[in-house]
């Protein structure tokens, strides 16, 4: 079970506790949620199945703690975040070990997720003191019909309680990308971690506890999203929801009520390859973009749209590189590791079989053992195949051969998703025109889609999301503007 020592307080018996009012607690439910190791398919960890009463208590304490937190000087909030970031990075090993066991992330990638997360928290602290330390000053005579009798001062104020719900694939990084902006902006934060990934997230929360955040400013409740999710997202104490995940986010946005929402949902990121593309660069980007963490990234390349004349060469190069990927357990740092759950593996297999039955060309033999699926490139995919449109979230990648750039853009824009996309060409003018035509939140030119570096804006169009992430955008999103207007008895003009 998880590492003892500094993390001793977060576990009782064999079940991890939840974090409420600055303390680690056992749920009164007497129930636990099992976390299944994707590699062994045995139960690896247990977390508390929190009750609705416990959620209520967390919300109450988050609400009262926020009032005091908002009065804490900005530099002091930043100092605490820097401290949490340092503690997080100091405990990279035990947290990464949990990621390996809970979500089968390769050991080296698990360690870099923790380091990246510490860096994100520190960056957010630095950015916060600047973004939140500045407001606006407006004078009334810039608007027609007014004299200079009014001075308007605007500042950014906290929203209250922010509810953060991240997905399984980056349970630490996509938690802190919500926690740090919320806290620096003077909000309190309630985290509902994904079930697969909950124990890594609880370790990360303990780092914030050790940093000395006041009671109630940060809390973490565990339980299955399907059981406590609605209660949390519809809770009257929540003033903002920051969610990353799948279609669940669409359902949440319909139920949440009149509060700001930040939604980062699925994607079907298209990779358009033009005739003049550097095929070595394109093929290595496709392999990295499509197959790292076994394709379980929202920003994974999820469909290749290649010009017919270069398709054979591209497919050959991609296949050569796929042949070099190692397949096996995350502990061995394999490139391809088991996907997160058996149901996920079954879903991927469903897409693969549909493509096979409809006549697609398999570049490798389809191979699966339990949750482990060998990397597979599926060529000659046609629009009537599910894999042309649905995201497998696994190590299988469809190739659609196109006869014009317009056909590629049309396929990209016909998707319900609009997260990212990428274009490979040496002609920057063409790249810009195609980028403008693609209905996605980001287009990468000559590289695979990616969210990072974490301070870049990150957003999806259509069913891929609401709002924008990235450090600065998240800080702004988790604040409101407040104006104070000074009314003068007579117009006043400086130096006038
Ligand atoms: N755009 C982006 O940035 C990203 C998008 N994704 C997308 O996420 C999906 C895969 O991630 P996955 O974790 O399986 O996504 P899910 O949408 O299944 O789960 C995301 C989070 O929502 C929780 N949840 C489940 N049901 C509810 C509910 N009714 N109310 C509130 N919360 C709930 C889950 O908890 P529990 O685990 O307990 O069920 C989890 O914490 C893919 O579609 C992928 O594209 C993933 C990463 C990044
Ligand atoms: O959830 C995801 O898939 C991430 O947001 C992707 O992040 P990355 O592109 O930086 O790996």
PDB file of N, CA and C in Angstrom, residues 19 21-24 69 72 76-77 79-85 87-88 183 204-218:
ATOM      1  N   UNK A  19      -9.925  14.192   3.071  1.00  0.00           N
ATOM      2  CA  UNK A  19      -9.343  15.365   3.735  1.00  0.00           C
ATOM      3  C   UNK A  19     -10.395  16.458   3.882  1.00  0.00           C
ATOM      4  N   UNK A  21     -11.681  19.833   6.614  1.00  0.00           N
ATOM      5  CA  UNK A  21     -11.384  20.738   7.746  1.00  0.00           C
ATOM      6  C   UNK A  21      -9.932  20.601   8.213  1.00  0.00           C
ATOM      7  N   UNK A  22      -9.045  20.440   7.259  1.00  0.00           N
ATOM      8  CA  UNK A  22      -7.617  20.372   7.592  1.00  0.00           C
ATOM      9  C   UNK A  22      -7.197  19.076   8.252  1.00  0.00           C
ATOM     10  N   UNK A  23      -8.066  18.050   8.226  1.00  0.00           N
ATOM     11  CA  UNK A  23      -7.722  16.767   8.866  1.00  0.00           C
ATOM     12  C   UNK A  23      -8.015  15.598   7.945  1.00  0.00           C
ATOM     13  N   UNK A  24      -7.277  14.525   8.159  1.00  0.00           N
ATOM     14  CA  UNK A  24      -7.524  13.278   7.434  1.00  0.00           C
ATOM     15  C   UNK A  24      -8.559  12.471   8.194  1.00  0.00           C
ATOM     16  N   UNK A  69      -9.411  33.320   4.008  1.00  0.00           N
ATOM     17  CA  UNK A  69      -8.375  33.153   2.975  1.00  0.00           C
ATOM     18  C   UNK A  69      -8.317  34.375   2.060  1.00  0.00           C
ATOM     19  N   UNK A  72      -6.167  36.953   3.336  1.00  0.00           N
ATOM     20  CA  UNK A  72      -4.730  36.644   3.461  1.00  0.00           C
ATOM     21  C   UNK A  72      -3.989  37.374   2.346  1.00  0.00           C
ATOM     22  N   UNK A  76       1.403  36.194   0.614  1.00  0.00           N
ATOM     23  CA  UNK A  76       1.426  35.080   1.555  1.00  0.00           C
ATOM     24  C   UNK A  76       0.782  33.840   0.920  1.00  0.00           C
ATOM     25  N   UNK A  77      -0.287  34.072   0.144  1.00  0.00           N
ATOM     26  CA  UNK A  77      -0.898  32.941  -0.582  1.00  0.00           C
ATOM     27  C   UNK A  77       0.129  32.334  -1.530  1.00  0.00           C
ATOM     28  N   UNK A  79       3.353  32.481  -1.266  1.00  0.00           N
ATOM     29  CA  UNK A  79       4.421  31.815  -0.492  1.00  0.00           C
ATOM     30  C   UNK A  79       4.000  30.379  -0.133  1.00  0.00           C
ATOM     31  N   UNK A  80       2.749  30.230   0.294  1.00  0.00           N
ATOM     32  CA  UNK A  80       2.262  28.885   0.648  1.00  0.00           C
ATOM     33  C   UNK A  80       2.235  27.968  -0.577  1.00  0.00           C
ATOM     34  N   UNK A  81       1.852  28.526  -1.721  1.00  0.00           N
ATOM     35  CA  UNK A  81       1.833  27.703  -2.943  1.00  0.00           C
ATOM     36  C   UNK A  81       3.254  27.273  -3.326  1.00  0.00           C
ATOM     37  N   UNK A  82       4.204  28.196  -3.198  1.00  0.00           N
ATOM     38  CA  UNK A  82       5.597  27.827  -3.498  1.00  0.00           C
ATOM     39  C   UNK A  82       6.048  26.697  -2.559  1.00  0.00           C
ATOM     40  N   UNK A  83       5.625  26.802  -1.300  1.00  0.00           N
ATOM     41  CA  UNK A  83       6.018  25.773  -0.316  1.00  0.00           C
ATOM     42  C   UNK A  83       5.421  24.417  -0.709  1.00  0.00           C
ATOM     43  N   UNK A  84       4.127  24.437  -1.087  1.00  0.00           N
ATOM     44  CA  UNK A  84       3.460  23.181  -1.496  1.00  0.00           C
ATOM     45  C   UNK A  84       4.156  22.589  -2.722  1.00  0.00           C
ATOM     46  N   UNK A  85       4.552  23.471  -3.655  1.00  0.00           N
ATOM     47  CA  UNK A  85       5.214  22.992  -4.879  1.00  0.00           C
ATOM     48  C   UNK A  85       6.526  22.289  -4.538  1.00  0.00           C
ATOM     49  N   UNK A  87       7.351  20.861  -1.681  1.00  0.00           N
ATOM     50  CA  UNK A  87       7.081  19.597  -0.968  1.00  0.00           C
ATOM     51  C   UNK A  87       6.650  18.524  -1.981  1.00  0.00           C
ATOM     52  N   UNK A  88       5.825  18.941  -2.910  1.00  0.00           N
ATOM     53  CA  UNK A  88       5.354  18.008  -3.953  1.00  0.00           C
ATOM     54  C   UNK A  88       6.550  17.421  -4.720  1.00  0.00           C
ATOM     55  N   UNK A 183      -6.667  28.807  -5.580  1.00  0.00           N
ATOM     56  CA  UNK A 183      -6.163  29.261  -4.274  1.00  0.00           C
ATOM     57  C   UNK A 183      -5.464  30.612  -4.367  1.00  0.00           C
ATOM     58  N   UNK A 204      -0.886  14.069  -3.162  1.00  0.00           N
ATOM     59  CA  UNK A 204      -0.611  15.447  -3.582  1.00  0.00           C
ATOM     60  C   UNK A 204      -1.276  16.440  -2.611  1.00  0.00           C
ATOM     61  N   UNK A 205      -2.524  16.134  -2.207  1.00  0.00           N
ATOM     62  CA  UNK A 205      -3.235  17.009  -1.261  1.00  0.00           C
ATOM     63  C   UNK A 205      -2.458  17.091   0.061  1.00  0.00           C
ATOM     64  N   UNK A 206      -1.856  15.970   0.461  1.00  0.00           N
ATOM     65  CA  UNK A 206      -1.100  15.985   1.718  1.00  0.00           C
ATOM     66  C   UNK A 206       0.071  16.966   1.631  1.00  0.00           C
ATOM     67  N   UNK A 207       0.624  17.142   0.454  1.00  0.00           N
ATOM     68  CA  UNK A 207       1.713  18.110   0.286  1.00  0.00           C
ATOM     69  C   UNK A 207       1.212  19.532   0.572  1.00  0.00           C
ATOM     70  N   UNK A 208      -0.026  19.816   0.180  1.00  0.00           N
ATOM     71  CA  UNK A 208      -0.615  21.127   0.493  1.00  0.00           C
ATOM     72  C   UNK A 208      -0.873  21.225   2.003  1.00  0.00           C
ATOM     73  N   UNK A 209      -1.292  20.105   2.609  1.00  0.00           N
ATOM     74  CA  UNK A 209      -1.513  20.076   4.056  1.00  0.00           C
ATOM     75  C   UNK A 209      -0.191  20.382   4.779  1.00  0.00           C
ATOM     76  N   UNK A 210       0.871  19.712   4.338  1.00  0.00           N
ATOM     77  CA  UNK A 210       2.171  19.906   4.989  1.00  0.00           C
ATOM     78  C   UNK A 210       2.677  21.340   4.808  1.00  0.00           C
ATOM     79  N   UNK A 211       2.279  21.971   3.708  1.00  0.00           N
ATOM     80  CA  UNK A 211       2.709  23.352   3.471  1.00  0.00           C
ATOM     81  C   UNK A 211       2.046  24.311   4.460  1.00  0.00           C
ATOM     82  N   UNK A 212       0.949  23.877   5.086  1.00  0.00           N
ATOM     83  CA  UNK A 212       0.326  24.690   6.130  1.00  0.00           C
ATOM     84  C   UNK A 212      -0.825  25.566   5.669  1.00  0.00           C
ATOM     85  N   UNK A 213      -1.554  25.146   4.665  1.00  0.00           N
ATOM     86  CA  UNK A 213      -2.733  25.926   4.261  1.00  0.00           C
ATOM     87  C   UNK A 213      -3.759  25.921   5.402  1.00  0.00           C
ATOM     88  N   UNK A 214      -4.455  27.039   5.631  1.00  0.00           N
ATOM     89  CA  UNK A 214      -5.441  27.078   6.717  1.00  0.00           C
ATOM     90  C   UNK A 214      -6.536  26.023   6.510  1.00  0.00           C
ATOM     91  N   UNK A 215      -7.097  25.547   7.614  1.00  0.00           N
ATOM     92  CA  UNK A 215      -8.155  24.522   7.574  1.00  0.00           C
ATOM     93  C   UNK A 215      -9.301  24.918   6.664  1.00  0.00           C
ATOM     94  N   UNK A 216      -9.725  24.007   5.841  1.00  0.00           N
ATOM     95  CA  UNK A 216     -10.915  24.244   5.015  1.00  0.00           C
ATOM     96  C   UNK A 216     -10.630  24.921   3.686  1.00  0.00           C
ATOM     97  N   UNK A 217      -9.432  25.502   3.535  1.00  0.00           N
ATOM     98  CA  UNK A 217      -9.129  26.193   2.271  1.00  0.00           C
ATOM     99  C   UNK A 217      -9.005  25.175   1.136  1.00  0.00           C
ATOM    100  N   UNK A 218      -8.500  24.004   1.490  1.00  0.00           N
ATOM    101  CA  UNK A 218      -8.428  22.930   0.488  1.00  0.00           C
ATOM    102  C   UNK A 218      -8.961  21.645   1.128  1.00  0.00           C
TER     103      UNK A 218
END
